[in-house]
Amino acid sequence: MNDKIKLNIYLVRHGEKSEDGSTLSKRGHLQVKLLAKRLKKVGIHRIYSSDLERCRLSAEAVSKLVGHKIIYDKSLREVEGKVKENPSKYPREIEKIRKFWTRLTSKEKGNILVVGSGNVNRVIIAAALGIDPKKSRFVQNPAGLTHFEYINKNKTRIVCINDLSHLPESLRMRQSY
């Protein structure tokens, strides 16, 4: 079984957010700096990000090291900029994120970074695995890395979900669903 990988997708959640949720905390800036160092070794070819500030700042940390511009995509934006813990209440937003996944996997090749927020990433993970996002319970910690090997629309392999090995224990935050 020697499947040819068309696309490596590195899905990351933004770093720890500030108390008001609008930007990154001091810890969040440290987290994304370490994440960027890890991703530099991968050889990222393109970066997609939500245009929300905490995602934008996380993507910029990687962009500075890998030398690629960021493509800001509003379909990666969380509903009204606020965390919504129940994505099933937002079918239009879910469909928008799923369409992003379809566009990404149909046109891209190489190593692609996608930076989003927890609930947006939960929908992307569900789309990648063919799971109903309303039933998805995947959790991604701040600066958590999920890696997929996309072969074709019927085959996607999970390399890791929510990997935090680039962070020392003191910068890891445990999220629960």
C-alpha positions as a printed Julia matrix, in Angstrom:
177×3 Matrix{Float64}:
   0.0    0.0    0.0
   2.11   2.87  -1.27
  -0.29   5.82  -1.43
   1.12   9.03  -2.84
   0.59  11.96  -0.5
  -0.85  14.94  -2.39
  -0.92  17.32   0.53
   0.37  17.64   4.09
  -1.97  19.81   6.1
  -0.73  21.25   9.37
  -3.7   22.56  11.33
  -2.86  24.65  14.37
  -4.84  26.47  16.96
  -3.75  29.99  17.85
  -1.68  30.49  20.99
  -3.22  31.14  24.4
  -5.6   34.08  24.22
  -5.61  37.14  26.44
  -8.2   37.53  29.18
 -10.57  39.42  26.89
 -10.0   36.87  24.1
  -9.1   39.42  21.45
  -5.36  38.85  21.18
  -2.59  36.56  22.46
  -1.41  36.49  26.06
   2.28  36.67  26.92
   2.28  32.85  27.16
   0.49  32.68  23.82
   3.28  34.65  22.14
   5.85  32.22  23.58
   3.8   29.23  22.44
   3.54  30.41  18.84
   7.23  31.29  18.72
   8.08  27.67  19.62
   5.44  26.37  17.22
   6.97  28.48  14.43
  10.41  26.97  15.08
   8.94  23.49  14.75
   7.07  24.33  11.55
  10.14  25.91   9.98
  11.67  22.41   9.84
   8.64  21.12   7.89
   9.06  23.39   4.89
   5.67  25.11   4.73
   4.65  26.15   1.2
   1.55  28.22   1.97
  -0.19  29.65   5.04
  -3.93  30.14   5.52
  -5.32  31.86   8.59
  -8.44  33.29  10.11
  -8.31  37.07  10.1
  -9.06  37.28  13.83
  -6.15  38.88  15.67
  -5.09  35.92  17.83
  -4.97  33.69  14.73
  -3.3   36.39  12.65
  -0.55  36.88  15.25
   0.01  33.12  15.43
   0.26  32.85  11.63
   2.6   35.85  11.48
   5.04  34.16  13.88
   5.33  31.26  11.43
   5.35  33.51   8.37
   8.38  35.43   9.67
  10.41  32.21   9.89
   9.26  30.47   6.72
   9.09  33.53   4.47
   5.6   33.05   3.02
   2.76  35.53   2.96
  -0.43  34.66   4.77
  -3.72  34.13   2.98
  -6.46  35.39   5.3
  -9.71  33.52   4.81
 -12.9   34.72   6.49
 -14.38  31.23   6.3
 -11.94  30.33   9.09
 -13.41  32.99  11.37
 -15.41  31.86  14.38
 -19.01  32.96  14.62
 -19.14  36.65  15.56
 -15.54  36.38  16.76
 -16.7   34.55  19.88
 -16.14  30.96  20.9
 -19.3   28.98  20.34
 -19.11  25.67  22.17
 -21.88  24.03  20.18
 -21.07  24.12  16.47
 -24.28  22.24  15.62
 -26.2   25.48  16.25
 -24.39  27.1   13.33
 -25.02  25.03  10.17
 -24.14  27.89   7.78
 -20.77  28.4    9.46
 -20.09  24.67   9.44
 -20.82  24.51   5.72
 -18.53  27.49   5.08
 -15.65  25.72   6.86
 -16.32  22.45   5.04
 -16.22  24.3    1.71
 -12.84  25.74   2.74
 -11.59  22.17   3.31
 -12.86  21.1   -0.12
 -11.23  24.1   -1.84
  -7.97  23.5    0.01
  -7.75  19.81  -0.82
  -8.76  20.27  -4.45
  -6.29  23.02  -5.37
  -3.27  22.79  -3.08
  -0.18  20.56  -3.04
   2.78  20.41  -0.71
   2.91  21.43   2.95
   0.1   23.76   3.96
  -0.43  25.48   7.3
  -3.93  26.41   8.45
  -4.3   28.56  11.59
  -7.69  28.73  13.26
  -9.58  28.69  16.52
 -10.68  25.66  18.49
 -14.21  25.24  17.16
 -13.27  26.02  13.56
 -10.47  23.46  13.76
 -12.89  20.94  15.25
 -15.04  21.25  12.1
 -11.95  20.96   9.85
 -10.84  17.78  11.65
 -14.34  16.35  11.24
 -14.35  17.24   7.52
 -10.94  15.63   7.05
 -12.13  12.42   8.66
 -15.61  12.37   7.13
 -17.26  12.74  10.54
 -20.42  14.75  11.2
 -19.11  17.97  12.82
 -22.17  18.04  15.09
 -20.83  14.89  16.73
 -17.17  15.89  16.71
 -15.52  16.19  20.11
 -11.94  16.84  19.02
 -10.1   19.25  21.26
  -7.09  21.28  20.24
  -5.04  23.1   22.85
  -3.55  26.55  22.27
  -0.64  26.11  19.82
  -1.67  22.46  19.35
  -0.62  20.88  16.05
  -2.7   18.44  14.02
  -1.14  16.9   10.9
  -3.01  15.17   8.08
  -1.64  13.42   5.02
  -4.24  13.98   2.32
  -4.17  11.29  -0.38
  -7.53  11.88  -2.09
 -11.11  12.75  -1.15
 -11.65   9.23   0.17
  -8.39   8.86   2.05
  -6.82  11.1    4.67
  -4.35   9.81   7.24
  -3.91  11.3   10.68
  -0.27  11.74  11.64
  -1.04  13.49  14.94
  -3.83  15.36  16.66
  -3.17  18.16  19.15
   0.58  17.51  19.38
   2.22  19.77  21.95
   5.72  18.28  21.89
   7.17  21.63  20.75
   6.09  23.21  24.06
   7.69  22.71  27.47
   5.26  21.47  30.11
   5.06  24.96  31.62
   3.5   26.33  28.41
   1.03  23.52  27.83
  -2.59  24.14  28.65
  -5.09  21.34  28.93
  -8.4   21.98  27.27
 -11.52  19.99  27.89
 -14.58  19.71  25.77
